[in-house]
mmCIF file of C-alpha atoms and ligand atoms in Angstrom:
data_model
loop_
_atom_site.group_PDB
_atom_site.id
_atom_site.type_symbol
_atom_site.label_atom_id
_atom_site.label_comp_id
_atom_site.label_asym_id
_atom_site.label_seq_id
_atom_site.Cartn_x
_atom_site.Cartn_y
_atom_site.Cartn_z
ATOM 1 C CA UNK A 1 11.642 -3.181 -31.530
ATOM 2 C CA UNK A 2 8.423 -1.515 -29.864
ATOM 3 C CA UNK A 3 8.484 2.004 -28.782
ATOM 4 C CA UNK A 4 6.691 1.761 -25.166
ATOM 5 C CA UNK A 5 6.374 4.873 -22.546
ATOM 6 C CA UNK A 6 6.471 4.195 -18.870
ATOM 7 C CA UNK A 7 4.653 6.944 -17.005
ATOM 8 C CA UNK A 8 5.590 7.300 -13.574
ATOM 9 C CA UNK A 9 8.629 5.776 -14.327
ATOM 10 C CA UNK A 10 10.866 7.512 -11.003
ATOM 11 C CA UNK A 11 8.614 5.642 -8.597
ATOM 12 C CA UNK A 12 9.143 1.856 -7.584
ATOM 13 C CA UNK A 13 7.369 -0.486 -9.808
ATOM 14 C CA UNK A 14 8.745 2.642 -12.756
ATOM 15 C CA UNK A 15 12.233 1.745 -11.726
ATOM 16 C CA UNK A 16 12.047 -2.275 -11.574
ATOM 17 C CA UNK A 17 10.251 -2.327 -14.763
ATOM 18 C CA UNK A 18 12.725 0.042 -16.476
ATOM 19 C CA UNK A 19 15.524 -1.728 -15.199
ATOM 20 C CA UNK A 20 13.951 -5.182 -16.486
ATOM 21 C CA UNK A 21 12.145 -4.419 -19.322
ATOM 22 C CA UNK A 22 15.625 -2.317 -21.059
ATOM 23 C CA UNK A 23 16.848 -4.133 -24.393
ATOM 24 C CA UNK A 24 13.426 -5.841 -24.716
ATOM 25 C CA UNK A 25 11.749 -2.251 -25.793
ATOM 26 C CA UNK A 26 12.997 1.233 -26.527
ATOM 27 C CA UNK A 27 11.522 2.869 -23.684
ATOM 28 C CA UNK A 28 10.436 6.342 -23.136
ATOM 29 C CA UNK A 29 10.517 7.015 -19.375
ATOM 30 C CA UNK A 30 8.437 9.916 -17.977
ATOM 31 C CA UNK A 31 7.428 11.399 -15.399
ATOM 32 C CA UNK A 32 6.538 14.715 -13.060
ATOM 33 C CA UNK A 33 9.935 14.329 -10.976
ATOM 34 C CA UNK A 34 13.174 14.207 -12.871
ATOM 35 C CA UNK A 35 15.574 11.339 -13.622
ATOM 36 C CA UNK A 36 18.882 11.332 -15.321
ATOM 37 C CA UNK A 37 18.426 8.958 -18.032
ATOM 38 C CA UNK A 38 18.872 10.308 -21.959
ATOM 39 C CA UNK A 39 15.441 8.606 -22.551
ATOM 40 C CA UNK A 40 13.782 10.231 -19.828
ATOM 41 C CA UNK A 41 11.012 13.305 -20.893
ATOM 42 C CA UNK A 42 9.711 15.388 -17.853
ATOM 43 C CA UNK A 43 5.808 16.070 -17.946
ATOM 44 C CA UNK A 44 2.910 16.576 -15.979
ATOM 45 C CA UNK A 45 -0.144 14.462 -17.080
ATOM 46 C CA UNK A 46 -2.437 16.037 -15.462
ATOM 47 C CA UNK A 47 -1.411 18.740 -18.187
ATOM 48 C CA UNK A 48 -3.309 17.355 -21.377
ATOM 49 C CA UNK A 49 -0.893 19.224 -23.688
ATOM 50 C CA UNK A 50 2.227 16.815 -22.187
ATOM 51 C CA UNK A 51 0.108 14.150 -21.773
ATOM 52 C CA UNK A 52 -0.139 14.695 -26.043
ATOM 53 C CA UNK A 53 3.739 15.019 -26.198
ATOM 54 C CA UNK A 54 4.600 12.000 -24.668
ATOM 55 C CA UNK A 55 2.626 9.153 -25.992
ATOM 56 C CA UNK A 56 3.281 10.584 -29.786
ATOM 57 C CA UNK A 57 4.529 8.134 -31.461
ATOM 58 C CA UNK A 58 4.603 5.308 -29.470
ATOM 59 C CA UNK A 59 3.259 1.290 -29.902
ATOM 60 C CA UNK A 60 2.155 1.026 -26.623
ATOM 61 C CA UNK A 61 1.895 2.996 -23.113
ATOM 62 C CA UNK A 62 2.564 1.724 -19.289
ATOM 63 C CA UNK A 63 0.661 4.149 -17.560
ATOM 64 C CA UNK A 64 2.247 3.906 -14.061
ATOM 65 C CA UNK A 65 1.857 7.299 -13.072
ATOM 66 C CA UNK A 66 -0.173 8.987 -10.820
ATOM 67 C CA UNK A 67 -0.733 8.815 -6.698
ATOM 68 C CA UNK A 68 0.041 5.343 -5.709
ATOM 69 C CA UNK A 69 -1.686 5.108 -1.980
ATOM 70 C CA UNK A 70 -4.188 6.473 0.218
ATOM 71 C CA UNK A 71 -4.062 10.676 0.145
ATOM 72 C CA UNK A 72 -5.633 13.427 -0.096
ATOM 73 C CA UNK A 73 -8.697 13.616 -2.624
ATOM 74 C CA UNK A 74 -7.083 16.656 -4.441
ATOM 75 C CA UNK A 75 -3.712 14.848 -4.934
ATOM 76 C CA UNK A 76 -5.517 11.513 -6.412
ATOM 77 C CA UNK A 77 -7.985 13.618 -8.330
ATOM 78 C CA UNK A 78 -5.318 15.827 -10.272
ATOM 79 C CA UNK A 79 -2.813 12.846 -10.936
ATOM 80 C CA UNK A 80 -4.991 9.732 -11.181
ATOM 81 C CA UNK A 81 -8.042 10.844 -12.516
ATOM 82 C CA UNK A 82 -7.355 14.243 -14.303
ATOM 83 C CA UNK A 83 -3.740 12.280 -15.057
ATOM 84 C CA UNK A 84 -5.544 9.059 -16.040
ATOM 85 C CA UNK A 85 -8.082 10.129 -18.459
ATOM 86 C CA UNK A 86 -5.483 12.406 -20.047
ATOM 87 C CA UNK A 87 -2.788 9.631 -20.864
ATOM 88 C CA UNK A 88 -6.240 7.952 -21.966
ATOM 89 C CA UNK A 89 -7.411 10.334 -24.565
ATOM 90 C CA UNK A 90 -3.759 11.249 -25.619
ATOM 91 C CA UNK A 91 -3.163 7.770 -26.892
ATOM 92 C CA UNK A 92 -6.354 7.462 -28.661
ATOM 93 C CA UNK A 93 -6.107 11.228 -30.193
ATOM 94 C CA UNK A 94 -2.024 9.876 -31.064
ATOM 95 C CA UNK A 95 -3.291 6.654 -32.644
ATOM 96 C CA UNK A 96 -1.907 4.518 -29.619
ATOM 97 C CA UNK A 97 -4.053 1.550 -29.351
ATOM 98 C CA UNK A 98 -2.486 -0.912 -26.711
ATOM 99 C CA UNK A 99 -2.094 0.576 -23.026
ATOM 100 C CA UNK A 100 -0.917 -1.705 -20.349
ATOM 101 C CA UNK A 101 -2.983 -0.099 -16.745
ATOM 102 C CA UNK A 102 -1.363 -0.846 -13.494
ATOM 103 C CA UNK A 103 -4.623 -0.901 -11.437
ATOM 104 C CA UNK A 104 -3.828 -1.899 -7.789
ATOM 105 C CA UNK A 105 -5.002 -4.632 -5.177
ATOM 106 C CA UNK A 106 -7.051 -1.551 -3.450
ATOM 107 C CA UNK A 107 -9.326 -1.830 -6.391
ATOM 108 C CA UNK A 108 -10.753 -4.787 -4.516
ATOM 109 C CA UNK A 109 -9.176 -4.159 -0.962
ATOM 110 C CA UNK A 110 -12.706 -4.444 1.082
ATOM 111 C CA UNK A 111 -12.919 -8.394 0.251
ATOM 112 C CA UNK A 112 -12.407 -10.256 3.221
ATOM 113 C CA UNK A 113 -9.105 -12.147 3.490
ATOM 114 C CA UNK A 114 -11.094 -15.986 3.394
ATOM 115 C CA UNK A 115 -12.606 -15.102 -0.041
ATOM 116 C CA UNK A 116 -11.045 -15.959 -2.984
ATOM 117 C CA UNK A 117 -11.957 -13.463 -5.660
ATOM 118 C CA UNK A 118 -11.353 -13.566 -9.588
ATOM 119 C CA UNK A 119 -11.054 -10.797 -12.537
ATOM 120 C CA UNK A 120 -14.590 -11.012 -12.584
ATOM 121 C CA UNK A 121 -15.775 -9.450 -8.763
ATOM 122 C CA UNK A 122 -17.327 -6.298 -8.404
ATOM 123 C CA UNK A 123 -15.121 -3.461 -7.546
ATOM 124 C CA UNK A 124 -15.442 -3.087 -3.727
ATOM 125 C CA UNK A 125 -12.102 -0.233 -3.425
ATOM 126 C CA UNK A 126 -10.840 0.486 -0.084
ATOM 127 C CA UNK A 127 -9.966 3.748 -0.474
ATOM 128 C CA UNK A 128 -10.117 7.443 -2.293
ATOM 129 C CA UNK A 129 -7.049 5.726 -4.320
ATOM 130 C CA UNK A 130 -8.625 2.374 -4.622
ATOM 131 C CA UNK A 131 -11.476 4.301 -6.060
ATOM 132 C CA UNK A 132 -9.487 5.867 -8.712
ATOM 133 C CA UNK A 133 -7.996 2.546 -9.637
ATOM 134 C CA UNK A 134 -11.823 1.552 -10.523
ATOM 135 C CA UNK A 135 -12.059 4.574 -12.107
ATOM 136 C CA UNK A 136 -8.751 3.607 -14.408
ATOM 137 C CA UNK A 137 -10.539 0.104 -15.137
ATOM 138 C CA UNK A 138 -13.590 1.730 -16.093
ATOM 139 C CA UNK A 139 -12.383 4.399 -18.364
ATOM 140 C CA UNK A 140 -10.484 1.497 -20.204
ATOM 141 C CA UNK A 141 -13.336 -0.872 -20.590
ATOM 142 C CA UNK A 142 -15.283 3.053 -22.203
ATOM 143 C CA UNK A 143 -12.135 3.445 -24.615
ATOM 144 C CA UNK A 144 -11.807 -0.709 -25.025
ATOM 145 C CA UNK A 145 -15.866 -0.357 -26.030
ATOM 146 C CA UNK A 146 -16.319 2.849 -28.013
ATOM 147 C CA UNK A 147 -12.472 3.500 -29.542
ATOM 148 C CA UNK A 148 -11.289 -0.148 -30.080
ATOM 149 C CA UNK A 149 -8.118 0.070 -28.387
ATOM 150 C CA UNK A 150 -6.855 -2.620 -26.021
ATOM 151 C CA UNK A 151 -6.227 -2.706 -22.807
ATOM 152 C CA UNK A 152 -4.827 -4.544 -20.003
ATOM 153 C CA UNK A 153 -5.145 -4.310 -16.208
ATOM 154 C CA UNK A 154 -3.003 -5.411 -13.556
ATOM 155 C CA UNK A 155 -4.027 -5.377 -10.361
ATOM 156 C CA UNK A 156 -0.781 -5.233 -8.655
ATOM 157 C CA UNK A 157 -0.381 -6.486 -5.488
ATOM 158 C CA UNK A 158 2.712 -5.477 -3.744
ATOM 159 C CA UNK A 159 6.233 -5.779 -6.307
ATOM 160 C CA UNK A 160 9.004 -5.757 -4.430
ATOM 161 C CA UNK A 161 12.275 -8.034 -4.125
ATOM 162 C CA UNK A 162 10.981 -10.089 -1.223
ATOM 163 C CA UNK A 163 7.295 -9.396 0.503
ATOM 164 C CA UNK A 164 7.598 -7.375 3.390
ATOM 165 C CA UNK A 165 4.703 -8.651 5.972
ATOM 166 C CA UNK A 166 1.703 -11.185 6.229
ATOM 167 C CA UNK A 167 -0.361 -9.595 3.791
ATOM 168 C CA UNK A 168 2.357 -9.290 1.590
ATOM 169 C CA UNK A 169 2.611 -13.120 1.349
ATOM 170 C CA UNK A 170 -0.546 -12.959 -0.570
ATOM 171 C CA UNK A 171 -0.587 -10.204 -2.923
ATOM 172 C CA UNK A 172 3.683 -9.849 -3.489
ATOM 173 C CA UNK A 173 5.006 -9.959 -7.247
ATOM 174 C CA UNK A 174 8.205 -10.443 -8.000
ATOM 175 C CA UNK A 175 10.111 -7.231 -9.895
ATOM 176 C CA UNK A 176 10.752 -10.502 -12.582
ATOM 177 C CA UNK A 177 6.862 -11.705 -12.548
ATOM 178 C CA UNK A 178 5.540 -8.219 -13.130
ATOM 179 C CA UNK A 179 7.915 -7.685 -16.115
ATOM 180 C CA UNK A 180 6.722 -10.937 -17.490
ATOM 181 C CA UNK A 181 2.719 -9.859 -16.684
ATOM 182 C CA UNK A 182 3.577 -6.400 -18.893
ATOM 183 C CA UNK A 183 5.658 -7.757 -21.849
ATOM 184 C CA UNK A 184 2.250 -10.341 -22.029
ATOM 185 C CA UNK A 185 0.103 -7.142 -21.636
ATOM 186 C CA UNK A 186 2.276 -4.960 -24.700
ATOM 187 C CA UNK A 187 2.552 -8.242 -26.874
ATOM 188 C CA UNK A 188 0.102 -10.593 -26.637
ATOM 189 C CA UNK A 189 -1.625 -10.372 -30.051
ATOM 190 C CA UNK A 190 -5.601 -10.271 -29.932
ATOM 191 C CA UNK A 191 -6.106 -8.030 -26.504
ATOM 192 C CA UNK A 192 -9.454 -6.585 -26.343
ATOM 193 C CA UNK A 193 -9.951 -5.621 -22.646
ATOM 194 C CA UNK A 194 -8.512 -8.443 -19.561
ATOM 195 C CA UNK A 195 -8.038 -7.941 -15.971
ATOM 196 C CA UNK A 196 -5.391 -10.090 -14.588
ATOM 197 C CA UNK A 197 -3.836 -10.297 -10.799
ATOM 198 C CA UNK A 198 -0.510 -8.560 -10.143
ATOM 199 C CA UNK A 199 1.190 -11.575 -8.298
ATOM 200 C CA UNK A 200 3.396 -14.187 -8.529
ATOM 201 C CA UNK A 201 2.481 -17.654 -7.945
ATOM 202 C CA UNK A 202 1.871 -17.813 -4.235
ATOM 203 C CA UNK A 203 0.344 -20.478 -2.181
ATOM 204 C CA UNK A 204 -1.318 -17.923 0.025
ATOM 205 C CA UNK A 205 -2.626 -15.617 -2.677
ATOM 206 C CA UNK A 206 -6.418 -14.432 -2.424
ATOM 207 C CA UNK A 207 -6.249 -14.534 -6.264
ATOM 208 C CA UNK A 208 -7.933 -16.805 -8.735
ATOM 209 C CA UNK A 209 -5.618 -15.768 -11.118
ATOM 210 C CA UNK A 210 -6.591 -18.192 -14.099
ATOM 211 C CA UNK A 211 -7.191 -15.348 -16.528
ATOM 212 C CA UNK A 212 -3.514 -14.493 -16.437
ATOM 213 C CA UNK A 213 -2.767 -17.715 -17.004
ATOM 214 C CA UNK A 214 -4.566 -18.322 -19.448
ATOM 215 C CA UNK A 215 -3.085 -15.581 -21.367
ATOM 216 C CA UNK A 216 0.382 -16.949 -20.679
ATOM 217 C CA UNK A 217 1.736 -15.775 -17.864
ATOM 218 C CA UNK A 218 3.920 -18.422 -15.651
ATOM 219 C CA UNK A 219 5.324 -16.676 -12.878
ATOM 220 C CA UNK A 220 8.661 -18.084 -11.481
ATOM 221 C CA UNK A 221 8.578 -16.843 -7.978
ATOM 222 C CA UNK A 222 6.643 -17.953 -4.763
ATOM 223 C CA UNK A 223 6.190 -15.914 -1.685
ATOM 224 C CA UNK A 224 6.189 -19.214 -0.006
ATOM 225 C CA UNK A 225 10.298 -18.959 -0.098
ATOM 226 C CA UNK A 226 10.149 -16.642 2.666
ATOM 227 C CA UNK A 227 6.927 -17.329 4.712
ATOM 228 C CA UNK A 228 8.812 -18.096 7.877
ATOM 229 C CA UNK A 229 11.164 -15.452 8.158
ATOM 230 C CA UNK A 230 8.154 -12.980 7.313
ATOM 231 C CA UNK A 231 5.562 -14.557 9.600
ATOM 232 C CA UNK A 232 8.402 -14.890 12.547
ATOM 233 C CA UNK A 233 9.160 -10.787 12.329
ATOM 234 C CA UNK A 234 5.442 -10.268 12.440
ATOM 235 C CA UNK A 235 4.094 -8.007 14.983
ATOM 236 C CA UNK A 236 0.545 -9.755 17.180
ATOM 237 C CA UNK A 237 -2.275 -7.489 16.553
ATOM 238 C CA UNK A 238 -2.559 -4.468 14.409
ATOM 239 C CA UNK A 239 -5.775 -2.504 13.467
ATOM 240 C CA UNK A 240 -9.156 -5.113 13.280
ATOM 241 C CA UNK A 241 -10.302 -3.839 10.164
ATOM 242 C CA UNK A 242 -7.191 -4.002 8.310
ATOM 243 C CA UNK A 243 -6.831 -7.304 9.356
ATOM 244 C CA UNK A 244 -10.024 -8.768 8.358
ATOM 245 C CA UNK A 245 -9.669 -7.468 4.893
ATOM 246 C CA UNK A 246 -7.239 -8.207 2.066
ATOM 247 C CA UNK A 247 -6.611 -3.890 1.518
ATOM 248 C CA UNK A 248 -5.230 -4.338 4.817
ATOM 249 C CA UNK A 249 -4.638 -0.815 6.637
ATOM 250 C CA UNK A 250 -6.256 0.700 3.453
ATOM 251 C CA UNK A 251 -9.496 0.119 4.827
ATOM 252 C CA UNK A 252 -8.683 1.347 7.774
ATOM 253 C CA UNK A 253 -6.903 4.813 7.656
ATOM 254 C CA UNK A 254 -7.376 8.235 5.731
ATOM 255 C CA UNK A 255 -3.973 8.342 4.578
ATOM 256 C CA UNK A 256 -1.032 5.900 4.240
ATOM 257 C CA UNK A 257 2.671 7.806 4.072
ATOM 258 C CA UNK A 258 3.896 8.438 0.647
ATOM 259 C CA UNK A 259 7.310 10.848 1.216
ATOM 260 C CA UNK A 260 6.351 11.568 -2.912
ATOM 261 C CA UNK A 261 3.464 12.665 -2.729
ATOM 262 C CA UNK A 262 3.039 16.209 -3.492
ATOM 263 C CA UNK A 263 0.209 17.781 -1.545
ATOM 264 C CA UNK A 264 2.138 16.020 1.478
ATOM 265 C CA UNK A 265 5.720 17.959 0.349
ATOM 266 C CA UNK A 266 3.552 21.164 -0.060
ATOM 267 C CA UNK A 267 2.240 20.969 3.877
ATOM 268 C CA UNK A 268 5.855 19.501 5.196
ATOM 269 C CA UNK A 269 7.256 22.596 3.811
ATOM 270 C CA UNK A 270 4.704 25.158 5.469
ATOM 271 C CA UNK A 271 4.857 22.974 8.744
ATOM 272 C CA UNK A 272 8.920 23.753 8.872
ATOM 273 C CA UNK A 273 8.074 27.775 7.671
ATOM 274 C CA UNK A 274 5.844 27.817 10.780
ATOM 275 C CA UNK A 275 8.787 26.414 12.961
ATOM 276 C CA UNK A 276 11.237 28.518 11.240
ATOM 277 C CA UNK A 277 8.906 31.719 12.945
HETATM 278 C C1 LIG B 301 -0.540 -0.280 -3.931
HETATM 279 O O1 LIG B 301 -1.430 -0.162 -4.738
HETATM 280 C C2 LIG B 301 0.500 0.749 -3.767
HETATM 281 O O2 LIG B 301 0.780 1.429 -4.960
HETATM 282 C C3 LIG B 301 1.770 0.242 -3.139
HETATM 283 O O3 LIG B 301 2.529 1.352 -2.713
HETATM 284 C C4 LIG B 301 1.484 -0.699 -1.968
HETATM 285 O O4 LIG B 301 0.911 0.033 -0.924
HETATM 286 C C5 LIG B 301 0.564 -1.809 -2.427
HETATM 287 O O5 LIG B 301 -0.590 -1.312 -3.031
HETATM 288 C C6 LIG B 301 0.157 -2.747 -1.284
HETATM 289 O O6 LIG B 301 -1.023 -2.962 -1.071
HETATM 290 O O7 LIG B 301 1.065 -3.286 -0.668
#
């Protein structure tokens, strides 16, 4: 049995793919914030000494961690590029060849909604996060190029249970469908360097997603299933911008709430000493 780490494995896509991914792999889960699971290690990638730690000795890495929306540039530059490139060069210094990269939908976000866009597009990222995404893909494709090890990139759409809004109906992935997209990206013998769409099969999707198929994947879920309920609870309107674009309010905003983010705890916390005055 393969001996994968999840980074970032206390946030949401950490937790569905521990919970579906368990018996298939011994996993390592890790991450900044504690969890109380025996294979759980606590470490800070954006500290290259336990970025070193926790890939030792693994066959392949699911680098999950890091900021996962729109923040502040010193958050996203700490955790996901500091973080990325550390995970990065800790596999290849550890002899870890196969790392499985969770890029994101905001890697692309600023294509319009009526294109429909392949692994293939430019970058065009819709945000200080989406930018770090690129940054991921890029960094692979340099350690793909120069080190020989292999590497896979999802850009994930939105996993959750059911998709939550309009947009959602074109980029969700079911918690099943993106456990089937990594086991493809740790297994699948002969991986060089392949982008591939985070989603399941939806009729809506903005996706050309035939690289992902072609590697295997056959996702079982449809976003379809719940169009109507969705589209009847959506609100008219909303921000122009956002709308026109498949990043939705990514393109639009300087910030989109994450209650994990860090640099957002540290100013909650001074905002309630002020009060406390
Ligand atoms: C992402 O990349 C985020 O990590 C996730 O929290 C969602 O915001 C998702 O994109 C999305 O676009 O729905």
């Amino acid at each position: 049995m393969k001996t994968v780490l999840i980074t970032g494995a206390t946030g949401d896509v950490g937790t569905h793919l521990a919970r579906e991914l368990a018996g298939k792999y011994k996993l390592r889960l890790s991450d900044k914030r504690p969890l109380k699971a025996k294979n759980f290690v606590k470490a800070d990638i954006s500290k290259m000494a336990d970025a070193l730690r926790i890939t030792k000795g693994v066959d392949a890495i699911v680098h999950l961690g890091g900021y996962s929306v729109e923040g502040p540039w010193e958050g996203i530059l700490q955790a996901n590029i500091i973080g990325c490139y550390n995970v990065f060069e800790a596999a290849r210094r550890n002899g870890v060849k196969r790392i499985v990269f969770p890029t994101s939908n905001h890697a692309v976000g600023f294509y319009r909604r009526d294109r429909t866009i392949d692994d293939h597009v430019y970058p065009r990222p819709d945000s200080r996060y989406g930018v770090s995404k690129v940054f991921g893909e890029a960094l692979g494709r340099l350690y793909t190029d120069k080190y020989g090890m292999e590497m896979f990139m999802i850009r994930i759409g939105n996993v959750n249970p059911k998709p939550i809004d309009k947009r959602r109906l074109s980029i969700w992935i079911s918690p099943r469908d993106i456990a089937q997209l990594v086991s493809i990206g740790i297994d699948r013998p002969g991986i060089e360097f392949e982008i591939v769409y985070g989603i399941s099969r939806n009729k809506r999707a903005w996706y050309d997603n035939a690289n992902a198929y072609r590697l295997g994947y056959q996702p079982q879920d449809d976003s379809e299933t719940w169009a109507d309920e969705v589209l009847r609870n959506e609100k008219p309107g909303g921000d122009p911008i956002a709308e026109a674009h498949q990043g939705g309010i990514f393109c639009a905003v300087e910030e989109v709430p994450n209650p994990a983010a860090p640099v957002r705890k540290e100013k909650a916390a001074s905002k309630a000493k002020g009060k406390k005055k």
